[in-house]
PDB file of C-alpha atoms in Angstrom:
ATOM      1  CA  MET A   1     -11.625 -13.308  53.199  1.00  0.00           C
ATOM      2  CA  SER A   2      -9.876  -9.972  53.645  1.00  0.00           C
ATOM      3  CA  ARG A   3      -9.203  -8.249  56.912  1.00  0.00           C
ATOM      4  CA  GLU A   4     -11.715  -5.724  58.173  1.00  0.00           C
ATOM      5  CA  PHE A   5     -11.015  -2.185  57.006  1.00  0.00           C
ATOM      6  CA  ARG A   6     -12.347   0.515  59.326  1.00  0.00           C
ATOM      7  CA  PRO A   7     -13.140   4.202  58.839  1.00  0.00           C
ATOM      8  CA  GLY A   8     -10.241   6.358  59.966  1.00  0.00           C
ATOM      9  CA  GLU A   9      -7.550   3.863  59.035  1.00  0.00           C
ATOM     10  CA  VAL A  10      -4.685   5.186  56.965  1.00  0.00           C
ATOM     11  CA  ILE A  11      -3.255   2.835  54.350  1.00  0.00           C
ATOM     12  CA  SER A  12      -0.782   3.126  51.495  1.00  0.00           C
ATOM     13  CA  TYR A  13      -2.527   3.230  48.090  1.00  0.00           C
ATOM     14  CA  PRO A  14      -1.724   4.345  44.508  1.00  0.00           C
ATOM     15  CA  TYR A  15      -4.334   7.122  44.541  1.00  0.00           C
ATOM     16  CA  LEU A  16      -5.528   8.277  41.118  1.00  0.00           C
ATOM     17  CA  TRP A  17      -6.439  11.967  41.128  1.00  0.00           C
ATOM     18  CA  ALA A  18      -9.601  12.941  39.238  1.00  0.00           C
ATOM     19  CA  ARG A  19      -7.578  15.330  37.047  1.00  0.00           C
ATOM     20  CA  GLN A  20      -5.267  12.451  36.071  1.00  0.00           C
ATOM     21  CA  GLN A  21      -8.240  10.247  35.185  1.00  0.00           C
ATOM     22  CA  GLN A  22      -9.748  13.055  33.089  1.00  0.00           C
ATOM     23  CA  ARG A  23      -6.486  13.134  31.100  1.00  0.00           C
ATOM     24  CA  GLY A  24      -6.851   9.423  30.393  1.00  0.00           C
ATOM     25  CA  GLU A  25      -4.476   8.066  33.032  1.00  0.00           C
ATOM     26  CA  THR A  26      -5.526   4.799  34.671  1.00  0.00           C
ATOM     27  CA  GLU A  27      -2.860   4.302  37.338  1.00  0.00           C
ATOM     28  CA  GLY A  28      -1.884   6.360  40.355  1.00  0.00           C
ATOM     29  CA  ARG A  29       1.618   7.775  39.941  1.00  0.00           C
ATOM     30  CA  LYS A  30       2.798   6.814  43.419  1.00  0.00           C
ATOM     31  CA  HIS A  31       1.676   5.174  46.610  1.00  0.00           C
ATOM     32  CA  ARG A  32       0.494   7.727  49.125  1.00  0.00           C
ATOM     33  CA  PRO A  33      -1.286   7.569  52.434  1.00  0.00           C
ATOM     34  CA  VAL A  34      -5.066   7.594  52.118  1.00  0.00           C
ATOM     35  CA  CYS A  35      -7.804   7.672  54.720  1.00  0.00           C
ATOM     36  CA  VAL A  36     -10.558   5.061  54.650  1.00  0.00           C
ATOM     37  CA  VAL A  37     -13.647   7.217  55.145  1.00  0.00           C
ATOM     38  CA  VAL A  38     -16.255   4.551  54.288  1.00  0.00           C
ATOM     39  CA  ALA A  39     -15.845   0.777  54.594  1.00  0.00           C
ATOM     40  CA  ILE A  40     -18.902  -1.373  53.926  1.00  0.00           C
ATOM     41  CA  ARG A  41     -19.050  -5.142  53.584  1.00  0.00           C
ATOM     42  CA  SER A  42     -21.870  -6.063  51.193  1.00  0.00           C
ATOM     43  CA  ALA A  43     -24.342  -8.568  52.606  1.00  0.00           C
ATOM     44  CA  GLY A  44     -25.039  -9.835  49.085  1.00  0.00           C
ATOM     45  CA  ASP A  45     -21.582 -10.871  47.958  1.00  0.00           C
ATOM     46  CA  GLY A  46     -19.405 -10.267  51.023  1.00  0.00           C
ATOM     47  CA  ASN A  47     -17.185  -7.758  49.184  1.00  0.00           C
ATOM     48  CA  THR A  48     -15.710  -4.792  51.038  1.00  0.00           C
ATOM     49  CA  HIS A  49     -16.384  -1.414  49.412  1.00  0.00           C
ATOM     50  CA  LEU A  50     -14.010   1.423  50.322  1.00  0.00           C
ATOM     51  CA  VAL A  51     -14.116   5.172  49.832  1.00  0.00           C
ATOM     52  CA  LEU A  52     -10.560   6.533  50.079  1.00  0.00           C
ATOM     53  CA  LEU A  53      -9.487  10.147  50.584  1.00  0.00           C
ATOM     54  CA  ALA A  54      -5.994  11.278  49.582  1.00  0.00           C
ATOM     55  CA  ILE A  55      -3.585  12.674  52.144  1.00  0.00           C
ATOM     56  CA  THR A  56      -1.098  15.199  50.826  1.00  0.00           C
ATOM     57  CA  THR A  57       1.627  17.503  52.108  1.00  0.00           C
ATOM     58  CA  GLN A  58       0.722  20.101  49.466  1.00  0.00           C
ATOM     59  CA  PRO A  59      -1.558  22.920  50.664  1.00  0.00           C
ATOM     60  CA  PRO A  60      -4.927  22.857  48.888  1.00  0.00           C
ATOM     61  CA  GLN A  61      -5.234  24.942  45.762  1.00  0.00           C
ATOM     62  CA  ALA A  62      -7.868  27.666  45.546  1.00  0.00           C
ATOM     63  CA  GLY A  63     -11.294  26.134  45.056  1.00  0.00           C
ATOM     64  CA  ARG A  64     -10.330  22.770  46.581  1.00  0.00           C
ATOM     65  CA  VAL A  65     -11.687  21.465  49.874  1.00  0.00           C
ATOM     66  CA  ALA A  66      -9.248  19.864  52.297  1.00  0.00           C
ATOM     67  CA  LEU A  67      -8.920  19.443  56.039  1.00  0.00           C
ATOM     68  CA  GLU A  68      -5.592  20.122  57.723  1.00  0.00           C
ATOM     69  CA  ILE A  69      -4.444  17.223  59.894  1.00  0.00           C
ATOM     70  CA  PRO A  70      -3.423  18.275  63.426  1.00  0.00           C
ATOM     71  CA  ASP A  71      -0.022  17.087  64.713  1.00  0.00           C
ATOM     72  CA  ILE A  72      -1.444  14.543  67.151  1.00  0.00           C
ATOM     73  CA  GLU A  73      -3.677  13.036  64.460  1.00  0.00           C
ATOM     74  CA  ARG A  74      -0.730  12.840  62.064  1.00  0.00           C
ATOM     75  CA  ARG A  75       1.164  10.805  64.652  1.00  0.00           C
ATOM     76  CA  ARG A  76      -1.838   8.532  65.317  1.00  0.00           C
ATOM     77  CA  ALA A  77      -2.129   7.911  61.581  1.00  0.00           C
ATOM     78  CA  GLY A  78       1.520   6.956  61.208  1.00  0.00           C
ATOM     79  CA  LEU A  79       2.331  10.192  59.361  1.00  0.00           C
ATOM     80  CA  GLY A  80       4.653  11.605  62.017  1.00  0.00           C
ATOM     81  CA  ASP A  81       7.147  13.175  59.613  1.00  0.00           C
ATOM     82  CA  ASN A  82       6.578  16.692  61.056  1.00  0.00           C
ATOM     83  CA  LYS A  83       5.196  17.991  57.737  1.00  0.00           C
ATOM     84  CA  GLN A  84       1.856  19.712  57.468  1.00  0.00           C
ATOM     85  CA  SER A  85      -0.654  17.406  55.826  1.00  0.00           C
ATOM     86  CA  TRP A  86      -4.189  17.688  54.494  1.00  0.00           C
ATOM     87  CA  ILE A  87      -6.986  15.248  53.697  1.00  0.00           C
ATOM     88  CA  VAL A  88      -8.593  16.134  50.383  1.00  0.00           C
ATOM     89  CA  VAL A  89     -12.380  15.759  50.767  1.00  0.00           C
ATOM     90  CA  ASP A  90     -13.674  17.035  47.427  1.00  0.00           C
ATOM     91  CA  GLU A  91     -12.692  13.891  45.486  1.00  0.00           C
ATOM     92  CA  TYR A  92     -12.199  10.243  46.295  1.00  0.00           C
ATOM     93  CA  ASN A  93     -11.220   6.828  44.977  1.00  0.00           C
ATOM     94  CA  TYR A  94     -13.765   4.022  45.228  1.00  0.00           C
ATOM     95  CA  ASP A  95     -12.416   0.484  45.315  1.00  0.00           C
ATOM     96  CA  ILE A  96     -13.563  -3.018  46.219  1.00  0.00           C
ATOM     97  CA  VAL A  97     -10.965  -4.854  48.293  1.00  0.00           C
ATOM     98  CA  GLU A  98     -11.667  -8.342  46.939  1.00  0.00           C
ATOM     99  CA  GLN A  99     -11.525  -7.136  43.300  1.00  0.00           C
ATOM    100  CA  SER A 100      -8.760  -4.569  43.697  1.00  0.00           C
ATOM    101  CA  TRP A 101      -5.482  -4.580  41.821  1.00  0.00           C
ATOM    102  CA  TYR A 102      -4.170  -2.067  44.366  1.00  0.00           C
ATOM    103  CA  ILE A 103      -5.123  -3.294  47.846  1.00  0.00           C
ATOM    104  CA  GLU A 104      -3.571  -6.307  49.468  1.00  0.00           C
ATOM    105  CA  PRO A 105      -6.349  -7.953  51.513  1.00  0.00           C
ATOM    106  CA  HIS A 106      -4.088  -8.410  54.525  1.00  0.00           C
ATOM    107  CA  GLN A 107      -2.080  -5.190  54.287  1.00  0.00           C
ATOM    108  CA  GLU A 108      -1.505  -3.433  57.563  1.00  0.00           C
ATOM    109  CA  ALA A 109      -2.741   0.072  58.283  1.00  0.00           C
ATOM    110  CA  LEU A 110      -0.126   2.781  58.779  1.00  0.00           C
ATOM    111  CA  GLY A 111      -2.226   4.086  61.668  1.00  0.00           C
ATOM    112  CA  ARG A 112      -5.684   5.368  62.503  1.00  0.00           C
ATOM    113  CA  PHE A 113      -7.239   8.744  63.245  1.00  0.00           C
ATOM    114  CA  SER A 114      -9.219   9.309  66.450  1.00  0.00           C
ATOM    115  CA  LYS A 115     -12.970   8.826  66.384  1.00  0.00           C
ATOM    116  CA  SER A 116     -13.629  12.561  66.844  1.00  0.00           C
ATOM    117  CA  PHE A 117     -11.342  13.464  63.919  1.00  0.00           C
ATOM    118  CA  VAL A 118     -12.937  10.769  61.741  1.00  0.00           C
ATOM    119  CA  MET A 119     -16.338  12.322  62.488  1.00  0.00           C
ATOM    120  CA  LYS A 120     -15.011  15.700  61.329  1.00  0.00           C
ATOM    121  CA  ILE A 121     -13.620  14.144  58.124  1.00  0.00           C
ATOM    122  CA  ALA A 122     -16.891  12.296  57.475  1.00  0.00           C
ATOM    123  CA  ALA A 123     -18.967  15.447  58.004  1.00  0.00           C
ATOM    124  CA  MET A 124     -16.844  17.433  55.540  1.00  0.00           C
ATOM    125  CA  PHE A 125     -16.936  14.576  53.025  1.00  0.00           C
ATOM    126  CA  ALA A 126     -20.732  14.256  53.358  1.00  0.00           C
ATOM    127  CA  LYS A 127     -21.102  17.981  52.718  1.00  0.00           C
ATOM    128  CA  GLU A 128     -18.919  17.823  49.593  1.00  0.00           C
ATOM    129  CA  ARG A 129     -19.987  14.387  48.337  1.00  0.00           C
ATOM    130  CA  SER A 130     -22.672  15.602  45.921  1.00  0.00           C
ATOM    131  CA  GLN A 131     -20.026  17.652  44.115  1.00  0.00           C
ATOM    132  CA  SER A 132     -17.078  15.297  44.690  1.00  0.00           C
ATOM    133  CA  GLY A 133     -15.108  13.711  41.904  1.00  0.00           C
ATOM    134  CA  GLN A 134     -15.378   9.935  42.129  1.00  0.00           C
ATOM    135  CA  VAL A 135     -12.652   7.784  40.628  1.00  0.00           C
ATOM    136  CA  LYS A 136     -13.592   4.090  40.400  1.00  0.00           C
ATOM    137  CA  ARG A 137     -10.560   1.832  40.676  1.00  0.00           C
ATOM    138  CA  PHE A 138     -12.125  -1.434  39.509  1.00  0.00           C
ATOM    139  CA  ASP A 139     -13.739  -2.772  36.322  1.00  0.00           C
TER     140      ASP A 139
END
């Protein structure tokens, strides 16, 4: 059984951008911090389903939706490198921990955002979800 993943945790993950998947790529180019925005353990099979949002130091391009991470939240999340960072909320990776090639079941979180900031992230994600690009990371 894997450890419990919780919304707001920041983990290292080889995030695959939707634009990369559209070009036929199947692997993320590098490990980057991602925010667990949804973590649900299925009652049917016991698997843990995750929705992961990329964290980047690149300002969002025009037409993209991202939330700037305040300094204190960056430190809480283990991102305290004094660089501006954003959570991209208009696309996400969907993975299942127990079937994943990319998540170690017992990997440690880099850190965790505060509950109030997680609520802000979740609200923005919920607003964008119907138009979000989903990238499934399992077969």
